[in-house]
Amino acid sequence: MKTLIIALSCFIGFHAFAEFDTNLVREIKTWHKGDAPPTRLLKFPDGKIDMIGECGLRVQGSEVDDYISQVQNADLLAVLIFDSRSQADTIHAAVTQIVTLKGVGYVSRLLTEKRKADPSVLSRSELAVLAELLRSPYVTIQVARIAVEDMPQDKAETVLHQMSKELDAGVAWTNTYRKFSDLHPDLRDRATDPKSTRTLISYLYDSTVSPNGFDIATYRTAVDLPLVHLSDLFRAKRGTHVLRAAGGVYLYHITSYYDNAP
């Protein structure tokens, strides 16, 4: 009974407390270039954040990333990255969002311009680390996979090559993925759960990664990507590629390539 009460409290509590600070959201939406950045984004939180009862769940809107991940203004993100008052979490969240919006090359040019204007900018450890990360090449990729247990590899390769042709012809990834995933539903899963929407083609990855698997948008290793495939992608630098591995057949759609080498 106690477990049930806690579970209900968690469910009710999540919906009761999962709210954003509307004033901060308004500040973000109305910010214009030249304005001072919202102070709460520089140091967040500026007060106690409650957790949901005994659940230990984090309240949505209780971390600065919840707000910065909604920022669509690259100028505001740049201000947050370089403001000396920004906490480390703010810088990391702003770098993640600006890489997602504008790409690694944009961030590299931004940092280069800032260093020319103020060479001391790299005295901030977070920015010194970012400068080192930008020495590596990166590819931005979208990845689909058909697992070996879901389809024989020869058939999976044929399906993903068909998908590749549409991508190479200029069809958007979203439309192409939707079309082919709809063509290959997981009938076994749907037989046991009629509400299941699982397909045999998984949308595995969509981000920016280095040759050793480091994702600069998340500051984590992309553990689902075989390193041997990354070597092939960095040699190719562009295009759509269908590659096999022990876990199945992978489709890689390269949307951009970055290399800061002289």
XYZ file of C-alpha atoms in Angstrom:
262
model
C 0.000 0.000 0.000
C 2.808 2.410 0.887
C 4.471 1.688 -2.461
C 1.224 2.461 -4.263
C 0.797 5.723 -2.355
C 4.376 6.764 -3.193
C 3.861 5.880 -6.852
C 0.642 7.917 -7.017
C 2.326 10.798 -5.222
C 5.173 10.694 -7.729
C 2.776 10.714 -10.650
C 0.643 13.532 -9.232
C 3.688 15.404 -7.964
C 5.390 15.270 -11.344
C 2.461 16.992 -13.015
C 2.041 19.435 -10.155
C 5.653 20.557 -10.068
C 6.852 19.957 -13.629
C 6.598 23.627 -14.515
C 9.099 26.087 -15.934
C 9.790 29.485 -14.452
C 7.561 31.573 -16.721
C 9.446 34.781 -15.983
C 12.738 33.221 -17.076
C 11.133 31.746 -20.198
C 9.794 35.210 -21.035
C 13.238 36.762 -20.553
C 14.713 34.228 -22.967
C 12.056 34.815 -25.626
C 12.265 38.615 -25.455
C 16.076 38.850 -25.343
C 17.708 40.837 -28.158
C 21.343 41.206 -29.147
C 22.944 43.847 -26.948
C 20.720 43.089 -23.953
C 22.198 41.760 -20.720
C 21.692 37.996 -20.460
C 19.040 36.683 -18.059
C 20.892 36.515 -14.737
C 19.350 33.205 -13.694
C 20.875 31.523 -16.731
C 24.335 32.595 -15.577
C 23.931 31.085 -12.120
C 21.181 28.522 -11.717
C 19.405 27.714 -9.518
C 19.421 30.775 -7.330
C 17.285 29.052 -4.715
C 16.273 25.613 -3.463
C 14.800 23.212 -6.021
C 12.344 20.731 -4.525
C 12.399 17.057 -5.439
C 9.181 15.068 -5.748
C 8.518 13.455 -2.380
C 10.217 10.098 -1.885
C 10.638 9.565 -5.619
C 13.959 11.322 -5.947
C 12.801 12.502 -9.369
C 14.166 15.712 -10.771
C 11.645 18.444 -11.384
C 11.512 19.587 -14.994
C 12.790 23.134 -15.017
C 15.122 22.526 -12.077
C 18.333 22.585 -14.163
C 19.704 25.314 -16.388
C 19.895 22.892 -19.324
C 16.085 22.671 -19.331
C 15.951 26.340 -20.294
C 19.031 26.635 -22.500
C 17.955 23.646 -24.595
C 14.985 25.785 -25.690
C 17.069 28.804 -26.750
C 16.988 29.288 -30.531
C 18.990 32.541 -30.571
C 22.669 31.828 -31.333
C 23.688 35.308 -30.165
C 22.263 34.656 -26.701
C 24.013 31.292 -26.554
C 27.326 32.949 -27.449
C 26.845 35.511 -24.667
C 26.208 32.712 -22.174
C 29.345 30.843 -23.269
C 31.675 33.822 -22.913
C 30.179 35.712 -19.968
C 32.683 35.507 -17.099
C 29.817 35.020 -14.639
C 28.498 31.868 -16.334
C 28.695 28.699 -14.283
C 30.160 25.556 -15.854
C 26.727 23.964 -16.391
C 25.600 27.050 -18.287
C 28.621 26.958 -20.590
C 28.231 23.248 -21.318
C 24.514 23.577 -22.008
C 25.052 26.593 -24.273
C 27.814 24.816 -26.220
C 25.554 21.782 -26.683
C 22.700 23.919 -27.984
C 24.779 26.088 -30.298
C 26.482 23.019 -31.806
C 23.029 21.547 -32.410
C 21.757 24.740 -34.033
C 24.806 25.975 -35.934
C 27.383 23.199 -36.099
C 30.959 22.766 -34.895
C 32.459 25.086 -37.506
C 30.347 27.972 -36.267
C 31.519 27.402 -32.683
C 35.130 27.206 -33.832
C 34.900 30.538 -35.672
C 33.187 32.101 -32.671
C 35.976 30.992 -30.333
C 38.685 32.137 -32.765
C 37.140 35.605 -33.024
C 36.800 35.832 -29.258
C 40.440 34.810 -28.718
C 41.626 37.493 -31.158
C 39.645 40.136 -29.294
C 40.580 38.831 -25.835
C 43.440 36.286 -25.613
C 42.706 35.744 -21.917
C 39.418 34.027 -22.768
C 41.090 30.609 -22.496
C 41.978 31.233 -18.870
C 38.516 29.848 -18.202
C 39.032 26.072 -17.981
C 35.730 25.236 -19.704
C 36.722 27.312 -22.736
C 40.266 25.927 -22.769
C 38.785 22.417 -22.888
C 36.437 23.486 -25.686
C 39.386 24.855 -27.686
C 41.161 21.500 -27.339
C 38.043 19.592 -28.380
C 37.798 21.743 -31.512
C 41.224 20.524 -32.641
C 39.612 17.218 -33.592
C 37.663 16.658 -36.805
C 33.943 15.868 -36.508
C 31.110 14.521 -38.607
C 27.467 15.266 -38.001
C 25.527 12.112 -38.776
C 22.094 10.564 -38.634
C 22.129 6.818 -38.099
C 19.579 4.060 -38.583
C 20.165 0.415 -37.732
C 18.500 -2.923 -38.334
C 19.577 -5.327 -35.593
C 20.809 -8.768 -36.541
C 18.041 -10.431 -34.517
C 15.350 -8.487 -36.388
C 16.302 -9.205 -39.996
C 18.889 -11.275 -41.926
C 21.847 -9.049 -42.792
C 21.522 -9.499 -46.566
C 17.892 -8.365 -46.488
C 18.698 -5.551 -44.019
C 21.455 -4.317 -46.306
C 19.039 -4.245 -49.262
C 16.463 -2.254 -47.264
C 18.994 0.300 -46.047
C 20.497 0.697 -49.532
C 17.007 1.592 -50.781
C 16.735 4.130 -47.979
C 20.195 5.446 -48.876
C 19.176 6.087 -52.502
C 16.320 8.336 -51.393
C 18.586 10.285 -49.045
C 21.197 10.734 -51.776
C 18.430 11.982 -54.075
C 17.723 14.789 -51.617
C 14.715 13.453 -49.721
C 14.742 14.729 -46.132
C 15.878 12.318 -43.425
C 12.609 12.679 -41.476
C 10.502 11.740 -44.486
C 12.794 8.933 -45.578
C 13.048 7.396 -42.134
C 9.289 7.593 -41.581
C 8.576 5.937 -44.936
C 10.932 2.995 -44.447
C 10.174 2.441 -40.774
C 6.455 2.319 -41.630
C 7.241 -0.274 -44.292
C 8.967 -2.488 -41.719
C 6.923 -2.657 -38.504
C 7.902 -5.080 -35.751
C 5.037 -7.539 -36.235
C 6.175 -9.806 -33.393
C 6.077 -6.940 -30.930
C 2.722 -5.727 -32.213
C 1.266 -9.230 -31.911
C 1.823 -9.076 -28.157
C 1.070 -5.354 -27.835
C -1.342 -3.914 -30.436
C -0.413 -0.379 -29.303
C 3.279 -0.898 -30.054
C 4.798 1.430 -32.636
C 8.213 -0.308 -32.729
C 9.733 -0.854 -36.166
C 12.626 -2.989 -37.369
C 14.586 0.127 -38.352
C 15.767 1.943 -35.247
C 16.646 5.649 -35.270
C 19.937 5.090 -33.482
C 21.803 8.400 -33.430
C 21.671 12.026 -34.533
C 24.578 14.202 -33.416
C 28.196 15.262 -33.999
C 31.005 12.826 -33.267
C 34.821 12.662 -33.421
C 36.883 9.755 -34.840
C 37.220 8.208 -31.371
C 33.490 8.377 -30.707
C 33.321 11.553 -28.604
C 30.041 13.441 -29.054
C 30.800 17.150 -28.725
C 27.117 18.032 -28.344
C 26.610 15.826 -25.283
C 30.197 15.587 -23.944
C 29.743 11.801 -23.875
C 30.999 8.831 -25.854
C 28.618 7.570 -28.533
C 28.731 3.976 -27.317
C 26.231 2.680 -29.899
C 28.484 3.477 -32.872
C 31.145 0.932 -33.919
C 34.534 2.687 -34.003
C 35.530 0.848 -37.165
C 32.610 2.509 -38.941
C 33.708 5.940 -37.770
C 37.058 5.418 -39.472
C 35.220 4.783 -42.745
C 33.055 7.865 -42.303
C 35.996 10.175 -41.695
C 37.692 8.882 -44.818
C 34.525 9.495 -46.852
C 33.636 12.895 -45.236
C 30.288 13.048 -47.037
C 27.495 10.913 -48.435
C 25.334 8.051 -47.187
C 26.888 4.710 -46.254
C 25.553 1.259 -45.387
C 27.942 -0.757 -43.223
C 27.795 -4.088 -41.426
C 28.819 -4.902 -37.865
C 28.248 -7.716 -35.416
C 25.117 -6.025 -34.054
C 23.435 -5.537 -37.417
C 23.483 -3.271 -40.475
C 23.890 0.500 -40.084
C 22.984 3.395 -42.355
C 25.034 6.582 -41.857
C 23.866 9.846 -43.415
C 26.587 12.497 -43.139
C 25.153 16.015 -43.019
C 28.383 17.936 -42.368
C 32.121 17.475 -41.907
C 34.454 19.668 -39.832
C 38.234 19.687 -39.722
C 40.200 22.513 -38.136
C 43.558 21.153 -39.314
C 45.834 23.817 -40.881
